[in-house]
Amino acid sequence: MSQTLTEKIFSNALGRVVQAGEIVVVQPDVVMSHDSLTPGIIDILQNDFGRASVQNPDQLVFSFDHVAPASTVGTAENQNKVRAFARRNNIRFFEVGRGICHQVLIEEGIAQPGFIVLGADSHSTSYGAVGAFGSGMGSTDVAAIWATGKTWLRVPETLQIQVRGKFQPGVGPKDLALRIGRELSISGATYLTIEYHGLDWLPLHGRQTLCSMAVELGAKAGIVPPSGEIRKRFTVPDWLFVDPDTSYYRTLEINLETLEPQIAIPHAVDHVVDISKVAGRKFDQIFLGTCTNGRYEDLREAALIIKGQQISELVRFIITPASSHELLRAMADDTLSTLIAAGAVISTPGCGACMGRHQGTLGKNDVCLSTGNRNFKGRMGDPTSQIYLVSPAVAAASAIRGVITDPRSL
Amino acid sequence: MVHIWKFGDDIDTDQIVPGRYAPYMRPNEDVADAAFIEAHPEFNKQAVAGDIIVAGENFGCGSSREYAVLALKRRQIGAIIAKSFARIFYRNAINLGLTLIEAPQVVDRLSDLDFCTLDLEENRLIVRNSILRLPEIPPFAREIINAGGLVAYIQTNGRLPGE
Ligand code: SF4
C-alpha cells in the first residue's frame, strides 16, 4: 500500500497504518516555543491547567528570537520568566543571539527526518526541510501538550509540487516559493501537506526557504523528501521514502527553466508578479534575514552581487543573520566584510525586523524590500508602510541601484 | 439584536491584532483593546458584546498568535461566520470556545452593519425578516466548544478530544 510521507510519519508515530483524514492523538517528538508566546503558555499551564510543571521536559525546547535582546522592561521581564521556568523544569533553551527557532532546531539536530515537530509558531512548517512533519499551533494547544505530552491532529491530505529543471542564473528557491504562492493562492493548500518533488539536488538552505513558506498557502506542513544533502547530514529512517505510485490530492507542475525572479507586492503573499512588472520602483529599506532567507548562502549570494560596489545612498540595508552559526559562516570568508564595507548593517541573529517590533521597524509610508515571508499590512510597522517580498539576489541588486532591480540586468 | 461587522477575504492575524500589540509587547494592557486597532478602527471602538463578524475566504490566515482569537473572545464576539477559515485560527478559536461557522452560502447575503439575531440552538441567523440557515458546527469542534474550550475539555474528561 502506498502512502504519502505524512501518512508514513504518523503511521510510524502510532505504530499502525494511518491514512489521511483520520484524527489521531500523538506524542510529538519536539515541541518548540519562543520568547513571544512562551510567557502566555506558562500562564495557561499554571492558571488554567493548574499545574506547576510539564509532563515531559525532554520534549520541549525554547528559543529567544522574536525580541532579542529585549527591547523594553516588559519584554525583559517576560524573558526572565521563561528562563526561570525553563531552569526549574529542566527544559532546553537557546539564549538571545543564538538565532531563529526554526534555524536553530535544524542546526542543533533537534528536528530530525521522520519526527513530528510542533511549534507555537506558524512557520514550524520549516522542519519539513529535513523530512520532519512540522506544524504550527496556538498557545492553548501547546500548553495542552506541556500538560499531557500529547495532542490531537487530523492527518492531512497531500498536495504534490512537481518541479522540473534547474534554476537559471539570478533565480533561486525564494522565487520558486513565491511562484508556488502565485499559482496556489494564499489559501490554496489549507489543511494540506505540501510535498515538493523533483528537488533531490536542492541543498538544505533552499529546502528551508520552501518549507518555511508552506504556511503562507495555508498548509499544515511542507515536506521535501529527505534526499541528497539531507541523507549526508542526517540519519533518514529506512521507511521514509516516496512511494512511486502514491496518489495526491492535487499535483502542480512548475518548470524552473522558465522561472523568472518573482516578487510579492503589498499587501498579500500571493500577490506575486515577475520582477519586470515593478522594476524601477523606489523603496527605502532592505531587510535581509528571517527563517526564510537569513542563512549564510543568502548573505553569500548578496555579497557576490554587491562585491566592490556601494549600496545606494537612497536606501538603508539591514541584515539579520538567522543564527549565530550562520553569522560565523559569513565571517569565515569575505561575505560579512563585503556587505559591511558596502554600507549594510548587521543586527543580532534572530527574527529582527520581521514582525516590526525592533531592529528596523517601518515608519509611515516606508517601503521595504524584505527577504522574509509575509507582507501583510502593518506587519513590519506603521500600517501605511509597504513590504515587497524578494529573493536575496533581488535584494542585493536593488540595494546597489536604489530601485527595484532584476539581478540579471546588472 | 446585534450588529454584523463585514470583512473581505484573507483577513490575516496582523490585521486582527498586529504583532506590535501582542501581550508580550504590552504586558500591562488588555489585548481586547487592540482588536482590529489599525485595520478597522470603527470596529475597534464600537463593536459590542454579541456582535457578529462576517467574512470571506481564509479568515485568520498568517501567524499562530492565539491572542488574535483571545482579543475577539474578550470583546465577546458572538460568532464569526466566514466562507472559510485558516487552519491555526480555526483550531485556536475552538480551543478558546469562540464559535466559528463556515457558511459560504450565507456570507454574500449579509451586509456590513446589518442588525441580526443569532440563534445557535436552531443554527439560524435572523436578519431583515429573513431566516438564514447555518450549517451545523462539526461534532468534534462542537464538543470542545460546548465544554468551554480545550482546557475545560481536558479537565472535565481527563483525556484529549479524539483520544
Ligand atoms: S523570522 Fe519572522 S517568520 Fe520567521 S519565526 Fe521569526 S518572526 Fe516568524
CSV table of C-alpha atoms in Angstrom, one decimal, chain A residues 23 25 35-37 39 44 48-49 67 71 74-75 78-79 120-122 135-141 144 148 150-153 186-187 190-191 220 355-357 374 376-379 381 383, chain B residues 10 12-15 18-25 27 38 57-58 61-67 84-88 90-92 94-96 102 140 144 150-151 154-155 160-163:
chain,number,residue,atom,x,y,z
A,23,ILE,CA,-8.0,12.2,13.7
A,25,VAL,CA,-3.7,11.5,19.2
A,35,ASP,CA,10.0,34.3,23.7
A,36,SER,CA,7.0,35.9,22.2
A,37,LEU,CA,4.4,33.3,23.2
A,39,PRO,CA,5.2,33.6,28.7
A,44,ILE,CA,-2.2,28.8,30.6
A,48,ASP,CA,-5.9,27.2,33.6
A,49,PHE,CA,-4.5,23.7,33.9
A,67,VAL,CA,12.5,40.3,20.5
A,71,SER,CA,13.8,46.0,23.9
A,74,GLY,CA,8.2,44.3,29.7
A,75,THR,CA,9.9,42.0,27.2
A,78,ASN,CA,8.8,38.1,30.2
A,79,GLN,CA,12.1,36.6,29.1
A,120,ALA,CA,3.9,27.7,18.8
A,121,ASP,CA,4.7,29.4,15.6
A,122,SER,CA,3.1,29.2,12.2
A,135,SER,CA,3.3,22.3,12.0
A,136,GLY,CA,2.3,25.4,14.0
A,137,MET,CA,-0.2,25.6,16.8
A,138,GLY,CA,-1.6,28.2,19.1
A,139,SER,CA,-0.7,28.7,22.8
A,140,THR,CA,-3.6,26.6,24.3
A,141,ASP,CA,-2.8,23.6,22.1
A,144,ALA,CA,-2.1,21.1,26.5
A,148,THR,CA,-0.3,15.9,28.8
A,150,LYS,CA,0.1,14.6,23.6
A,151,THR,CA,-2.1,16.4,21.1
A,152,TRP,CA,-4.8,15.6,18.6
A,153,LEU,CA,-4.2,16.1,14.9
A,186,ILE,CA,-2.8,32.3,0.0
A,187,SER,CA,-5.4,29.6,0.9
A,190,THR,CA,-5.3,25.0,3.6
A,191,TYR,CA,-5.4,21.9,5.8
A,220,LYS,CA,-0.4,22.4,7.7
A,355,MET,CA,7.5,41.4,12.9
A,356,GLY,CA,8.0,45.1,13.2
A,357,ARG,CA,9.0,45.1,16.8
A,374,ARG,CA,4.9,37.9,5.0
A,376,PHE,CA,0.7,41.8,5.4
A,377,LYS,CA,-0.3,45.4,6.0
A,378,GLY,CA,1.4,46.8,9.1
A,379,ARG,CA,3.4,43.6,9.8
A,381,GLY,CA,5.5,48.7,11.4
A,383,PRO,CA,0.0,50.4,8.6
B,10,ASP,CA,-7.8,36.8,3.6
B,12,ASP,CA,-4.8,38.0,8.4
B,13,THR,CA,-3.8,37.9,12.0
B,14,ASP,CA,-1.6,41.0,11.7
B,15,GLN,CA,-4.9,42.9,10.9
B,18,PRO,CA,-0.7,43.5,15.0
B,19,GLY,CA,2.3,41.8,16.5
B,20,ARG,CA,3.4,45.1,18.0
B,21,TYR,CA,0.3,45.0,20.2
B,22,ALA,CA,0.9,41.4,21.5
B,23,PRO,CA,0.6,40.8,25.2
B,24,TYR,CA,4.4,40.2,25.2
B,25,MET,CA,4.9,43.8,24.0
B,27,PRO,CA,2.1,43.2,29.3
B,38,GLU,CA,-5.3,49.6,12.8
B,57,GLU,CA,-12.4,33.2,2.5
B,58,ASN,CA,-9.5,32.3,4.7
B,61,CYS,CA,-4.6,33.4,7.9
B,62,GLY,CA,-1.0,34.1,9.0
B,63,SER,CA,0.6,33.6,12.4
B,64,SER,CA,-0.3,31.2,15.1
B,65,ARG,CA,-0.9,34.0,17.6
B,66,GLU,CA,-3.8,32.9,19.8
B,67,TYR,CA,-4.1,36.4,21.1
B,84,SER,CA,-13.6,29.5,5.1
B,85,PHE,CA,-11.1,29.8,7.9
B,86,ALA,CA,-7.3,29.4,8.1
B,87,ARG,CA,-6.3,26.3,9.9
B,88,ILE,CA,-4.5,27.5,13.0
B,90,TYR,CA,-9.9,27.7,13.5
B,91,ARG,CA,-8.2,25.5,16.0
B,92,ASN,CA,-7.3,28.3,18.3
B,94,ILE,CA,-12.3,26.1,19.1
B,95,ASN,CA,-9.8,25.8,21.9
B,96,LEU,CA,-10.8,29.1,23.4
B,102,GLU,CA,-18.2,28.0,7.9
B,140,PHE,CA,-15.7,17.3,17.0
B,144,ILE,CA,-14.8,21.2,22.6
B,150,LEU,CA,-9.7,22.8,25.2
B,151,VAL,CA,-8.5,23.2,28.8
B,154,ILE,CA,-9.3,18.0,29.2
B,155,GLN,CA,-10.0,18.9,32.8
B,160,LEU,CA,-7.8,14.8,24.9
B,161,PRO,CA,-10.5,15.1,22.3
B,162,GLY,CA,-10.3,12.2,19.9
B,163,GLU,CA,-8.5,10.0,22.5
